[in-house]
PDB file of C-alpha atoms in Angstrom:
ATOM      1  CA  MET A   1       7.538  28.785  -7.579  1.00 44.00           C
ATOM      2  CA  ASP A   2       4.884  26.084  -7.917  1.00 48.00           C
ATOM      3  CA  SER A   3       4.264  24.173  -4.690  1.00 53.00           C
ATOM      4  CA  ARG A   4       1.474  21.863  -5.823  1.00 53.00           C
ATOM      5  CA  VAL A   5       1.442  18.398  -4.357  1.00 54.00           C
ATOM      6  CA  ILE A   6       1.594  15.828  -7.124  1.00 74.00           C
ATOM      7  CA  PHE A   7      -0.101  12.654  -5.962  1.00 81.00           C
ATOM      8  CA  ASP A   8      -2.412  10.139  -7.519  1.00 85.00           C
ATOM      9  CA  LEU A   9      -3.684   6.690  -6.768  1.00 88.00           C
ATOM     10  CA  ALA A  10      -5.523   4.183  -8.888  1.00 89.00           C
ATOM     11  CA  LEU A  11      -7.364   0.973  -8.119  1.00 87.00           C
ATOM     12  CA  THR A  12      -7.431  -1.967 -10.487  1.00 87.00           C
ATOM     13  CA  GLU A  13     -10.318  -4.337 -10.778  1.00 80.00           C
ATOM     14  CA  PRO A  14      -9.684  -7.260  -8.454  1.00 84.00           C
ATOM     15  CA  ILE A  15      -7.168  -9.783  -9.797  1.00 84.00           C
ATOM     16  CA  ASP A  16      -8.099 -13.167  -8.314  1.00 87.00           C
ATOM     17  CA  GLY A  17      -9.998 -11.241  -5.632  1.00 90.00           C
ATOM     18  CA  VAL A  18      -7.032  -8.988  -4.815  1.00 95.00           C
ATOM     19  CA  VAL A  19      -7.373  -5.215  -5.150  1.00 96.00           C
ATOM     20  CA  VAL A  20      -4.241  -3.393  -6.296  1.00 96.00           C
ATOM     21  CA  ILE A  21      -3.788   0.233  -5.267  1.00 97.00           C
ATOM     22  CA  SER A  22      -1.089   1.979  -7.299  1.00 96.00           C
ATOM     23  CA  ILE A  23       0.356   5.184  -5.894  1.00 96.00           C
ATOM     24  CA  ILE A  24       2.256   7.933  -7.695  1.00 94.00           C
ATOM     25  CA  GLY A  25       4.041  10.696  -5.812  1.00 94.00           C
ATOM     26  CA  GLU A  26       4.915  11.316  -2.199  1.00 93.00           C
ATOM     27  CA  LEU A  27       3.081   9.407   0.514  1.00 94.00           C
ATOM     28  CA  ASP A  28       3.248  11.892   3.364  1.00 94.00           C
ATOM     29  CA  MET A  29       1.076  13.846   5.790  1.00 94.00           C
ATOM     30  CA  SER A  30      -0.603  15.803   2.993  1.00 93.00           C
ATOM     31  CA  THR A  31      -1.423  12.797   0.787  1.00 93.00           C
ATOM     32  CA  ALA A  32      -1.756   9.856   3.208  1.00 95.00           C
ATOM     33  CA  PRO A  33      -5.396  10.658   4.097  1.00 96.00           C
ATOM     34  CA  ARG A  34      -6.409   9.826   0.510  1.00 95.00           C
ATOM     35  CA  LEU A  35      -4.837   6.388   0.771  1.00 96.00           C
ATOM     36  CA  ARG A  36      -6.478   5.873   4.175  1.00 97.00           C
ATOM     37  CA  GLU A  37      -9.906   6.672   2.672  1.00 96.00           C
ATOM     38  CA  GLU A  38      -9.375   4.205  -0.181  1.00 95.00           C
ATOM     39  CA  LEU A  39      -8.184   1.466   2.161  1.00 96.00           C
ATOM     40  CA  ILE A  40     -11.221   1.958   4.407  1.00 96.00           C
ATOM     41  CA  ARG A  41     -13.515   1.763   1.365  1.00 95.00           C
ATOM     42  CA  VAL A  42     -11.804  -1.318  -0.096  1.00 94.00           C
ATOM     43  CA  VAL A  43     -11.752  -3.177   3.229  1.00 95.00           C
ATOM     44  CA  ALA A  44     -15.429  -2.424   3.864  1.00 95.00           C
ATOM     45  CA  ALA A  45     -16.399  -3.688   0.402  1.00 93.00           C
ATOM     46  CA  THR A  46     -15.437  -7.328   0.958  1.00 89.00           C
ATOM     47  CA  ASP A  47     -15.578  -9.986   3.639  1.00 90.00           C
ATOM     48  CA  THR A  48     -11.942 -11.034   3.286  1.00 92.00           C
ATOM     49  CA  PRO A  49     -10.025  -8.038   1.944  1.00 95.00           C
ATOM     50  CA  ARG A  50      -6.780  -8.726   0.146  1.00 96.00           C
ATOM     51  CA  VAL A  51      -4.884  -5.641  -0.952  1.00 97.00           C
ATOM     52  CA  VAL A  52      -1.597  -4.962  -2.715  1.00 97.00           C
ATOM     53  CA  ILE A  53      -0.156  -1.458  -2.529  1.00 97.00           C
ATOM     54  CA  ASP A  54       2.038  -0.861  -5.577  1.00 98.00           C
ATOM     55  CA  LEU A  55       4.780   1.551  -4.494  1.00 97.00           C
ATOM     56  CA  ALA A  56       6.604   1.804  -7.848  1.00 96.00           C
ATOM     57  CA  GLY A  57       5.602   5.448  -8.266  1.00 95.00           C
ATOM     58  CA  VAL A  58       6.301   6.496  -4.680  1.00 96.00           C
ATOM     59  CA  ASP A  59       9.419   8.615  -4.330  1.00 91.00           C
ATOM     60  CA  HIS A  60       9.018   9.568  -0.668  1.00 91.00           C
ATOM     61  CA  LEU A  61       7.411   7.849   2.307  1.00 94.00           C
ATOM     62  CA  ASP A  62       7.159   9.613   5.663  1.00 94.00           C
ATOM     63  CA  PRO A  63       5.940   8.368   9.080  1.00 95.00           C
ATOM     64  CA  THR A  64       2.359   9.418   8.287  1.00 96.00           C
ATOM     65  CA  GLY A  65       2.408   7.283   5.144  1.00 96.00           C
ATOM     66  CA  LEU A  66       3.829   4.366   7.121  1.00 95.00           C
ATOM     67  CA  GLY A  67       1.061   4.832   9.681  1.00 94.00           C
ATOM     68  CA  VAL A  68      -1.588   4.561   6.982  1.00 96.00           C
ATOM     69  CA  ILE A  69       0.015   1.371   5.668  1.00 96.00           C
ATOM     70  CA  PHE A  70       0.060  -0.108   9.191  1.00 93.00           C
ATOM     71  CA  ASP A  71      -3.574   0.907   9.660  1.00 95.00           C
ATOM     72  CA  GLY A  72      -4.390  -0.879   6.399  1.00 96.00           C
ATOM     73  CA  VAL A  73      -2.643  -4.021   7.638  1.00 95.00           C
ATOM     74  CA  LYS A  74      -4.620  -3.905  10.873  1.00 95.00           C
ATOM     75  CA  ARG A  75      -7.922  -3.352   9.056  1.00 96.00           C
ATOM     76  CA  THR A  76      -7.401  -6.125   6.498  1.00 96.00           C
ATOM     77  CA  ARG A  77      -6.146  -8.669   9.036  1.00 96.00           C
ATOM     78  CA  SER A  78      -8.998  -7.925  11.450  1.00 96.00           C
ATOM     79  CA  ARG A  79     -11.381  -9.065   8.695  1.00 95.00           C
ATOM     80  CA  GLY A  80      -9.444 -12.216   7.800  1.00 95.00           C
ATOM     81  CA  GLY A  81      -7.582 -10.653   4.885  1.00 96.00           C
ATOM     82  CA  ASP A  82      -4.117  -9.233   4.412  1.00 96.00           C
ATOM     83  CA  LEU A  83      -2.069  -6.535   2.743  1.00 97.00           C
ATOM     84  CA  ALA A  84       1.194  -6.724   0.808  1.00 97.00           C
ATOM     85  CA  LEU A  85       3.515  -4.164  -0.738  1.00 98.00           C
ATOM     86  CA  ALA A  86       5.060  -4.361  -4.199  1.00 98.00           C
ATOM     87  CA  ARG A  87       7.730  -2.656  -6.300  1.00 98.00           C
ATOM     88  CA  ALA A  88       9.226  -0.330  -3.709  1.00 97.00           C
ATOM     89  CA  GLU A  89      11.966   1.854  -5.187  1.00 94.00           C
ATOM     90  CA  ALA A  90      15.390   1.870  -3.501  1.00 94.00           C
ATOM     91  CA  GLN A  91      14.819   4.851  -1.183  1.00 93.00           C
ATOM     92  CA  VAL A  92      11.356   3.671  -0.124  1.00 95.00           C
ATOM     93  CA  LEU A  93      12.645   0.120   0.389  1.00 94.00           C
ATOM     94  CA  ARG A  94      15.430   1.537   2.543  1.00 93.00           C
ATOM     95  CA  ASP A  95      12.843   3.393   4.654  1.00 91.00           C
ATOM     96  CA  LEU A  96      10.869   0.156   5.025  1.00 93.00           C
ATOM     97  CA  GLU A  97      14.026  -1.662   6.129  1.00 93.00           C
ATOM     98  CA  ILE A  98      15.108   1.038   8.603  1.00 92.00           C
ATOM     99  CA  THR A  99      11.667   1.085  10.211  1.00 89.00           C
ATOM    100  CA  ARG A 100      11.602  -2.743  10.179  1.00 90.00           C
ATOM    101  CA  VAL A 101       8.305  -2.783   8.288  1.00 90.00           C
ATOM    102  CA  ILE A 102       9.624  -5.565   6.089  1.00 90.00           C
ATOM    103  CA  GLU A 103       9.807  -7.850   9.116  1.00 90.00           C
ATOM    104  CA  ILE A 104       6.004  -7.915   9.432  1.00 90.00           C
ATOM    105  CA  LEU A 105       4.789  -6.952   5.976  1.00 92.00           C
ATOM    106  CA  PRO A 106       5.940  -8.636   2.781  1.00 88.00           C
ATOM    107  CA  VAL A 107       7.430  -6.475   0.032  1.00 95.00           C
ATOM    108  CA  PHE A 108       7.427  -8.160  -3.374  1.00 98.00           C
ATOM    109  CA  GLU A 109       9.416  -7.308  -6.502  1.00 97.00           C
ATOM    110  CA  SER A 110       6.305  -7.365  -8.692  1.00 98.00           C
ATOM    111  CA  VAL A 111       2.576  -6.874  -8.361  1.00 96.00           C
ATOM    112  CA  ASP A 112       2.016 -10.356  -9.815  1.00 96.00           C
ATOM    113  CA  GLU A 113       4.174 -11.937  -7.094  1.00 97.00           C
ATOM    114  CA  ALA A 114       2.268 -10.019  -4.428  1.00 97.00           C
ATOM    115  CA  VAL A 115      -1.104 -11.096  -5.855  1.00 96.00           C
ATOM    116  CA  GLN A 116       0.033 -14.725  -6.095  1.00 95.00           C
ATOM    117  CA  SER A 117       1.249 -14.664  -2.480  1.00 95.00           C
ATOM    118  CA  PHE A 118      -2.351 -14.572  -1.285  1.00 93.00           C
ATOM    119  CA  SER A 119      -3.066 -17.967  -2.835  1.00 87.00           C
ATOM    120  CA  LEU A 120      -0.156 -19.742  -1.129  1.00 68.00           C
TER     121      LEU A 120
END
């Protein structure tokens, strides 16, 4: 039985000054520290960090993953920026609704919509 954790994340070059972090796999206690490290690096690299986390490839989100997302919101907003989520699959969107994350953090149907939301 193979118990490897399959997880990857990728950053795109800024689109209109917005960094997009795409995640593939489970965002849980074993993988969330990688996202936290990237968010810290991205936020530190700019004066007004604007970040979109693309959740299209995320099939599971646990409380640790949610905590990292909240930490990212706090970090970006403390520097005059913001964070948005995009393309959450049905189960992940349900988790975001149950935990009421969507009441304080926008979740967009596409990455383009999320990027454009920063210019409104």
